[in-house]
PDB file of N, CA and C in Angstrom:
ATOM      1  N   UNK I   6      68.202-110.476 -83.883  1.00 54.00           N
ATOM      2  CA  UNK I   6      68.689-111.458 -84.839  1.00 54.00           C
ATOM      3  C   UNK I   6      70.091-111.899 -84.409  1.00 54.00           C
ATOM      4  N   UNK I   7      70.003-113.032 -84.093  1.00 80.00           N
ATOM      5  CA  UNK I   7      71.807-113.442 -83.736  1.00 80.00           C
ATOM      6  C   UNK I   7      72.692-113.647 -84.918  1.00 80.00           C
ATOM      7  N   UNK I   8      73.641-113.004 -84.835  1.00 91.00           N
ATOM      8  CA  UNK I   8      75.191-113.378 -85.927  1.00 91.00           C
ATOM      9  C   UNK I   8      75.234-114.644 -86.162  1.00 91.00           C
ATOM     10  N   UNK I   9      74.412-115.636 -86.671  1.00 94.00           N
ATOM     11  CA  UNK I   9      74.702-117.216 -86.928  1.00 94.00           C
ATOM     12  C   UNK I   9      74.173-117.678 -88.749  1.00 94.00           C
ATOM     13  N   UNK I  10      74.652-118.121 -89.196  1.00 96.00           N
ATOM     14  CA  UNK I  10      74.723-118.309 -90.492  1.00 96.00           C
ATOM     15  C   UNK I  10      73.906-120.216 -90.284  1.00 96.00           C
ATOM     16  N   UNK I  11      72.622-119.950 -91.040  1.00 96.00           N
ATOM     17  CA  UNK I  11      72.148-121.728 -91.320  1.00 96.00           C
ATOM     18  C   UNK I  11      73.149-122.337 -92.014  1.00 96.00           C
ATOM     19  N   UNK I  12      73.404-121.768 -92.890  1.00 96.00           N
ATOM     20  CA  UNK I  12      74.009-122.621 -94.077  1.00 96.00           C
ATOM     21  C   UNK I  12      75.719-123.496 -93.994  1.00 96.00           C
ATOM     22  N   UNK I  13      76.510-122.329 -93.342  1.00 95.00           N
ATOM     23  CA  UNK I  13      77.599-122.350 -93.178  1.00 95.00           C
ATOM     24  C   UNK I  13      78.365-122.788 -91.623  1.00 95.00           C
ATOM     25  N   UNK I  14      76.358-122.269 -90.859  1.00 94.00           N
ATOM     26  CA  UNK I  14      77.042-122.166 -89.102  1.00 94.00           C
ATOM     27  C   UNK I  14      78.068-120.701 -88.772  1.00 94.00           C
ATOM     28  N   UNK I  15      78.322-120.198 -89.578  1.00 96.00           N
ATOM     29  CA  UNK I  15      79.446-119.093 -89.347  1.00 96.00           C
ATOM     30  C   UNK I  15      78.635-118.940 -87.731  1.00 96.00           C
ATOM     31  N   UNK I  16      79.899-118.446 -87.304  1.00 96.00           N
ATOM     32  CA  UNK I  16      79.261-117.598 -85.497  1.00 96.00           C
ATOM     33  C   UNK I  16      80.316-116.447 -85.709  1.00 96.00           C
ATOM     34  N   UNK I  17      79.842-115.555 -84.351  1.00 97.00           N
ATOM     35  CA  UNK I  17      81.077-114.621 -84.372  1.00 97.00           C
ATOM     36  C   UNK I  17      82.109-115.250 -83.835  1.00 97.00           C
ATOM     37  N   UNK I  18      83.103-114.377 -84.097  1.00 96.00           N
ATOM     38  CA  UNK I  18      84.578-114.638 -82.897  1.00 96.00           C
ATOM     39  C   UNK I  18      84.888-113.803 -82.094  1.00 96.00           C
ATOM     40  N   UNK I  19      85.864-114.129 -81.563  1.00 97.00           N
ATOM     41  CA  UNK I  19      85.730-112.995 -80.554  1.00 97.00           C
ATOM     42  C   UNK I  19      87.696-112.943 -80.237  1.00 97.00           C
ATOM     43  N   UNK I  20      87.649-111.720 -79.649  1.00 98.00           N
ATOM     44  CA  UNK I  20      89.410-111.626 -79.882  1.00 98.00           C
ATOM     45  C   UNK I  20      89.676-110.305 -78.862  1.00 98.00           C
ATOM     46  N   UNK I  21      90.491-109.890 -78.863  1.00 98.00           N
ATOM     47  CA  UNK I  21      91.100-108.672 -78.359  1.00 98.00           C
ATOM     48  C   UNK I  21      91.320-107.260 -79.517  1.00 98.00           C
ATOM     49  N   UNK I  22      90.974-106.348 -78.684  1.00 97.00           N
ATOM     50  CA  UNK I  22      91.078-104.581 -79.450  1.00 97.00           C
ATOM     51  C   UNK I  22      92.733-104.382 -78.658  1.00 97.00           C
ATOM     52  N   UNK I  23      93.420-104.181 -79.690  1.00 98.00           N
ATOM     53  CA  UNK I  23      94.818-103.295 -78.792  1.00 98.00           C
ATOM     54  C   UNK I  23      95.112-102.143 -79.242  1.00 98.00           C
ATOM     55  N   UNK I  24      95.290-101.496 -78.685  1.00 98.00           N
ATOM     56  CA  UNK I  24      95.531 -99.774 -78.575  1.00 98.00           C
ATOM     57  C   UNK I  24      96.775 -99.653 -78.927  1.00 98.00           C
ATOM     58  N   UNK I  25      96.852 -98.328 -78.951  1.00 98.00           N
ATOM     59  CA  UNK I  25      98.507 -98.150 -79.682  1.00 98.00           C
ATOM     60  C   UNK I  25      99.628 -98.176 -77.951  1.00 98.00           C
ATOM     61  N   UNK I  26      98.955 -98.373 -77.292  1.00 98.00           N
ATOM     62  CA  UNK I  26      99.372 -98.291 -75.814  1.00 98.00           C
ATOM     63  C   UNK I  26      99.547 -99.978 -75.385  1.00 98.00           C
ATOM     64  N   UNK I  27      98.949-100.953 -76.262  1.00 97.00           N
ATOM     65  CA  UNK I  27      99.191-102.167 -76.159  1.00 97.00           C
ATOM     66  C   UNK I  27      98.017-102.736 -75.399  1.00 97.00           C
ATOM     67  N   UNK I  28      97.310-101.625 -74.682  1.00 98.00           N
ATOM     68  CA  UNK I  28      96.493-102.421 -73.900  1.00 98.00           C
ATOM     69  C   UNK I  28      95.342-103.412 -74.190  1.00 98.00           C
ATOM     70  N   UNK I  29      94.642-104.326 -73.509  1.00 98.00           N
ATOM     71  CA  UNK I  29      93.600-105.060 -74.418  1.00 98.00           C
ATOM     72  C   UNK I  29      92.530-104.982 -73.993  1.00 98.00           C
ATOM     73  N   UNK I  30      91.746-105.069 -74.929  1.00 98.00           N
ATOM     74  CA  UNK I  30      89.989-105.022 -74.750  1.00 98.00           C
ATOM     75  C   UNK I  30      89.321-106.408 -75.256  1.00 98.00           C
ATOM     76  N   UNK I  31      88.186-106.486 -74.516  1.00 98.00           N
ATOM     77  CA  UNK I  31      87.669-108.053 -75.830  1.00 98.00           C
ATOM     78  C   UNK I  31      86.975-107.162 -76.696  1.00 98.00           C
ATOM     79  N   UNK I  32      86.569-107.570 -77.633  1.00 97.00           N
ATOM     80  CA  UNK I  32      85.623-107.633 -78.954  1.00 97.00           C
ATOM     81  C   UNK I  32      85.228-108.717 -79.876  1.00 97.00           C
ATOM     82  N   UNK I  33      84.682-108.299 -80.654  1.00 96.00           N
ATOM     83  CA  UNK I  33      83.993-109.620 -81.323  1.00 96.00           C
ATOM     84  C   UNK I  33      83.561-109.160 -82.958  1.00 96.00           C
ATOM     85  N   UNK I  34      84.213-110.323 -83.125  1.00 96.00           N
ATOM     86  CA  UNK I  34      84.222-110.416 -84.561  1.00 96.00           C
ATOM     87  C   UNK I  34      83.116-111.174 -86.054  1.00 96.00           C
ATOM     88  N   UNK I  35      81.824-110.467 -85.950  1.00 96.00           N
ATOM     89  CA  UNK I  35      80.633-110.345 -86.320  1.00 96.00           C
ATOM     90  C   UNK I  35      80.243-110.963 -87.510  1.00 96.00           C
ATOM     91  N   UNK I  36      80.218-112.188 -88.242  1.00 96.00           N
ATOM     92  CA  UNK I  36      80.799-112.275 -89.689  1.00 96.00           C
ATOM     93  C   UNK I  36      79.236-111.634 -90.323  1.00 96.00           C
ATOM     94  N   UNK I  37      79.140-111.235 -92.066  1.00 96.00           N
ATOM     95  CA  UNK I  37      78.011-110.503 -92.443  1.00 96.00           C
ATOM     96  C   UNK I  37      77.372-111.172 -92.582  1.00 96.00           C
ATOM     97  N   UNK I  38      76.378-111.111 -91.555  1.00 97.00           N
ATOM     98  CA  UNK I  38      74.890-111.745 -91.878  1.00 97.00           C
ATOM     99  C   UNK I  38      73.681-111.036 -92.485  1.00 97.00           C
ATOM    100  N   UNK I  39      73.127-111.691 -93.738  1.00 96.00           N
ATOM    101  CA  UNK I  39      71.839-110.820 -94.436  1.00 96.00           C
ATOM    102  C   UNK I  39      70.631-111.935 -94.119  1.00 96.00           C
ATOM    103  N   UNK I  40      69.694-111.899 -94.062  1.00 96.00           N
ATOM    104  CA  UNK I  40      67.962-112.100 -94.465  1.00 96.00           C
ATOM    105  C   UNK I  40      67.885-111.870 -95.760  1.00 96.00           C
ATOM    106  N   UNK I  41      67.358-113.484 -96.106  1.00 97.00           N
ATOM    107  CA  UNK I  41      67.263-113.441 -98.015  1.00 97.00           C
ATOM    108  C   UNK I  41      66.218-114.247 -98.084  1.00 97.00           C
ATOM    109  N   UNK I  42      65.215-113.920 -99.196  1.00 97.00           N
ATOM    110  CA  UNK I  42      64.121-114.598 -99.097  1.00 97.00           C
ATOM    111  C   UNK I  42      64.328-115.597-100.553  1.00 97.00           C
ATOM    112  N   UNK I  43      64.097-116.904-100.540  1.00 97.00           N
ATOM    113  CA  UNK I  43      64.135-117.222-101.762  1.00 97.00           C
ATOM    114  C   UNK I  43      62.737-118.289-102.129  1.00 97.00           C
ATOM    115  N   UNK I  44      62.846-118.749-103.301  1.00 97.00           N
ATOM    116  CA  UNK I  44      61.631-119.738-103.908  1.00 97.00           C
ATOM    117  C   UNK I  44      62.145-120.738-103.798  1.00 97.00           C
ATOM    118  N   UNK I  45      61.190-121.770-103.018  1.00 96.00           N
ATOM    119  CA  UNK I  45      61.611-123.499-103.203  1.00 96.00           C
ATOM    120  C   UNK I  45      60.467-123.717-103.845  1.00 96.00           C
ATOM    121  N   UNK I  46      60.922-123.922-105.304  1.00 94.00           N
ATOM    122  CA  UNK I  46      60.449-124.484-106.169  1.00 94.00           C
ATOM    123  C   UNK I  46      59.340-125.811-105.654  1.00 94.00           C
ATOM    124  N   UNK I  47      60.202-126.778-105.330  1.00 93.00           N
ATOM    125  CA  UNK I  47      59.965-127.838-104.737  1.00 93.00           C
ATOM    126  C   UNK I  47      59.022-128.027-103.901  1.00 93.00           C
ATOM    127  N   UNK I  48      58.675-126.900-103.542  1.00 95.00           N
ATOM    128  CA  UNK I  48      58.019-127.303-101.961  1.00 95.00           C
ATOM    129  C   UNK I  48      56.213-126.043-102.435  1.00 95.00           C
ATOM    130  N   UNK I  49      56.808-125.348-103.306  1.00 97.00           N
ATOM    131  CA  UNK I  49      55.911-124.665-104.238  1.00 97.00           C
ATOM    132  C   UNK I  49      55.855-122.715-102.667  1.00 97.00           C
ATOM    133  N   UNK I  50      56.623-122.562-102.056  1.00 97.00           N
ATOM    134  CA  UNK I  50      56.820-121.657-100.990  1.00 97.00           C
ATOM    135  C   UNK I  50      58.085-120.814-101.061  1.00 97.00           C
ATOM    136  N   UNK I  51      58.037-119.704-100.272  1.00 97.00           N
ATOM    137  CA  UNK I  51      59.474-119.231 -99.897  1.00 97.00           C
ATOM    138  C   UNK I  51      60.178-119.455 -99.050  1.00 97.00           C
ATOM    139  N   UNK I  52      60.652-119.561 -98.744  1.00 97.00           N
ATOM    140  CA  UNK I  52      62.073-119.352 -97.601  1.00 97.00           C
ATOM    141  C   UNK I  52      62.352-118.234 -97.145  1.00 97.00           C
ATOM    142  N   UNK I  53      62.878-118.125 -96.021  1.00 97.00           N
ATOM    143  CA  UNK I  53      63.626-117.234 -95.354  1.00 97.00           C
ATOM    144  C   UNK I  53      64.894-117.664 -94.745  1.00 97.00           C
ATOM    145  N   UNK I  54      65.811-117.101 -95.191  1.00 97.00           N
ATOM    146  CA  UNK I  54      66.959-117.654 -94.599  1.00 97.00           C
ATOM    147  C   UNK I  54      68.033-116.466 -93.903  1.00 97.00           C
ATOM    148  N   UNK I  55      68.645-116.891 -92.933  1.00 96.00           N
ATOM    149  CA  UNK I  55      69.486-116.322 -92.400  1.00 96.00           C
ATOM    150  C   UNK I  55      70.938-116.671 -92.687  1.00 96.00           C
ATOM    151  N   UNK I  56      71.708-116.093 -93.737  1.00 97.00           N
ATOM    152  CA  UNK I  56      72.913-116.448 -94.466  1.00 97.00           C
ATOM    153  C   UNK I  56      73.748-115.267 -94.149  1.00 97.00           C
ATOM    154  N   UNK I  57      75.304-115.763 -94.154  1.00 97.00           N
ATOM    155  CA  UNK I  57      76.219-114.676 -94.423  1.00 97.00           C
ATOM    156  C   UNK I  57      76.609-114.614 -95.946  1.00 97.00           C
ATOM    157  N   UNK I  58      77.302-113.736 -96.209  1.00 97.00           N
ATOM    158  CA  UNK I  58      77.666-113.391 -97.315  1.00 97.00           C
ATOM    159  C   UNK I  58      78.175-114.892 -98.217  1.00 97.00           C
ATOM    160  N   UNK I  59      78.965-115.020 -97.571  1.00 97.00           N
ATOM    161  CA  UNK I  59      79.517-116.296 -98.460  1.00 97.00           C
ATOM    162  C   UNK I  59      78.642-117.329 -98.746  1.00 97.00           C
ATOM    163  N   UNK I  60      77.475-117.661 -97.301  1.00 97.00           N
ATOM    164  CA  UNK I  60      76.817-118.204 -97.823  1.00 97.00           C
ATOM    165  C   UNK I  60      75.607-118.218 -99.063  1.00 97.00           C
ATOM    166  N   UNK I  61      75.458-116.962 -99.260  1.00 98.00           N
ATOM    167  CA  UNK I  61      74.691-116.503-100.453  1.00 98.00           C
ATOM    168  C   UNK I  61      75.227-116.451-101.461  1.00 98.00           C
ATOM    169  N   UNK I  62      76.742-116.549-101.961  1.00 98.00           N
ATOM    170  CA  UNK I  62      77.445-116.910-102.915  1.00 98.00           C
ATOM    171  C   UNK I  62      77.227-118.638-103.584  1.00 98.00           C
ATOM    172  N   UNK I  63      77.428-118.894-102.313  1.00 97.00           N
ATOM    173  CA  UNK I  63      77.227-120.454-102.430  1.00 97.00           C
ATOM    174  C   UNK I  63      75.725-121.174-102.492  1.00 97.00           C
ATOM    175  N   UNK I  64      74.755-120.840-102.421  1.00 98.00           N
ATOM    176  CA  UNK I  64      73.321-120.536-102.846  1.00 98.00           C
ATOM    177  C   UNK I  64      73.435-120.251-104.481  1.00 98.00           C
ATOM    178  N   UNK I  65      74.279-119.162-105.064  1.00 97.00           N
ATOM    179  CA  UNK I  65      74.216-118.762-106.290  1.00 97.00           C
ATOM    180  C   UNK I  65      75.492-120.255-107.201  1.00 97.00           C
ATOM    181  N   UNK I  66      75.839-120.649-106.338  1.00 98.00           N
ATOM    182  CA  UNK I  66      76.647-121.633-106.740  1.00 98.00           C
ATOM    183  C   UNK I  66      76.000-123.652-107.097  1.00 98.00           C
ATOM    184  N   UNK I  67      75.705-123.612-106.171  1.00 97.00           N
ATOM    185  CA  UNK I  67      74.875-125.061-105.980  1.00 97.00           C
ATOM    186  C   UNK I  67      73.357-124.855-105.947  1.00 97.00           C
ATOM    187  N   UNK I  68      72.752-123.787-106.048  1.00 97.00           N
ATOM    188  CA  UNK I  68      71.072-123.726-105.981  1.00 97.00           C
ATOM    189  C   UNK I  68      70.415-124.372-104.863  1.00 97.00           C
ATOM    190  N   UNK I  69      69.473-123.459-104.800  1.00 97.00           N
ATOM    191  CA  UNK I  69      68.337-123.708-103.605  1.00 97.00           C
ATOM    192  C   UNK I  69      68.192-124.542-102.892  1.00 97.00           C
ATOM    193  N   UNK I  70      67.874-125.531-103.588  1.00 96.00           N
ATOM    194  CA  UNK I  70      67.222-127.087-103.425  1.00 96.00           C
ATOM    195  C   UNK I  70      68.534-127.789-102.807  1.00 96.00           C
ATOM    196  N   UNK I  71      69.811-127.740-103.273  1.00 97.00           N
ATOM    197  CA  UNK I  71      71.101-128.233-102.586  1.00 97.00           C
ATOM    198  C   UNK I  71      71.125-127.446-100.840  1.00 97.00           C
ATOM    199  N   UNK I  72      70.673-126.310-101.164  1.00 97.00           N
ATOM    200  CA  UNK I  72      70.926-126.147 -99.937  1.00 97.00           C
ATOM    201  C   UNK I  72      70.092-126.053 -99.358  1.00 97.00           C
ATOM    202  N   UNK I  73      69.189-126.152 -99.181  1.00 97.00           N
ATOM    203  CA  UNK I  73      68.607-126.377 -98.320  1.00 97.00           C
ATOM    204  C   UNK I  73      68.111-127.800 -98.005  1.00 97.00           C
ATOM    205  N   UNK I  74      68.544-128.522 -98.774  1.00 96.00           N
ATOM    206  CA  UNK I  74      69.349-129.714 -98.132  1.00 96.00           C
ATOM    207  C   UNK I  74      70.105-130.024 -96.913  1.00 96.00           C
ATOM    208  N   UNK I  75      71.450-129.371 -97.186  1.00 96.00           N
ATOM    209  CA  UNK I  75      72.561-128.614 -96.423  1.00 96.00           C
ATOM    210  C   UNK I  75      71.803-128.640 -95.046  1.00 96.00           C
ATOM    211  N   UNK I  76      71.123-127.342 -95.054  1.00 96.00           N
ATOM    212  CA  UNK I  76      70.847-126.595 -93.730  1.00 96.00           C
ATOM    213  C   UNK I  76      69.942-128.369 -92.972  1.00 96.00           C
ATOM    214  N   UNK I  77      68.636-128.928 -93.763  1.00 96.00           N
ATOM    215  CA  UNK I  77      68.096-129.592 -92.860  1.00 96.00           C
ATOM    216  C   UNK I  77      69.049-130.748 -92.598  1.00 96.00           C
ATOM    217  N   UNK I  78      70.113-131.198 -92.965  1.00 95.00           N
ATOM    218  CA  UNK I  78      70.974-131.996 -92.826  1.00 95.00           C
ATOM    219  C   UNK I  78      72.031-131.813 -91.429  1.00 95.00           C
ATOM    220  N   UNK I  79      72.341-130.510 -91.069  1.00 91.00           N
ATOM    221  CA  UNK I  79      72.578-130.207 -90.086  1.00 91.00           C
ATOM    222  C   UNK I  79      71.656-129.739 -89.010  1.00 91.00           C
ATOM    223  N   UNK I  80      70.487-130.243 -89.013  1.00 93.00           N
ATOM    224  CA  UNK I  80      69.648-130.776 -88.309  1.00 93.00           C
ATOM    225  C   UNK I  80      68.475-129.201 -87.961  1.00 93.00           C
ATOM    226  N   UNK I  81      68.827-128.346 -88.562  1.00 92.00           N
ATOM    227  CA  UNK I  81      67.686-126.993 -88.781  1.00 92.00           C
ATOM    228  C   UNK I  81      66.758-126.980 -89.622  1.00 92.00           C
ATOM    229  N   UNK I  82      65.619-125.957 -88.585  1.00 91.00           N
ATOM    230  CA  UNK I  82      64.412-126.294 -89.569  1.00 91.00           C
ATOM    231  C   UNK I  82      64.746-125.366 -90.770  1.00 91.00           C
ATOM    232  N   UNK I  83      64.035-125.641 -91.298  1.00 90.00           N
ATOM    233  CA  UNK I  83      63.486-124.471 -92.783  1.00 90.00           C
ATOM    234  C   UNK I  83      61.810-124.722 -92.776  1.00 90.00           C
TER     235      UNK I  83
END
């Protein structure tokens, strides 16, 4: 499953680890991605979506049907 958010696009980032020695490492900065299944009313089916956290806030904010709007608007299937 890749770290990518439909809704929002979130990706990871990526940055440096420094040690108490200063030295640097890369790493990467993962944002929380869950698998949420929901009802489109509309379409009379479920969904599966691949959201981060925030984006499942915002799901509980504007409802289903808005977003998944959203997502096919930025040109992904559902």
């Amino acid at each position: 499953m890749s770290a990518h958010c439909q809704l929002t696009g979130a990706q990871p980032g990526f940055g440096n680890r420094i040690s108490h020695s200063h030295r640097r490492t890369s790493r990467r900065f993962d944002p929380n991605i869950q698998r949420k299944r929901y009802w489109l009313a509309g379409e009379g089916r479920h969904v599966r979506l691949t959201l981060s956290a925030k984006a499942i806030k915002t799901i509980d904010a504007i409802g289903i049907e808005a977003a998944v709007a959203r997502i096919r608007a930025r040109g992904e299937k559902v």
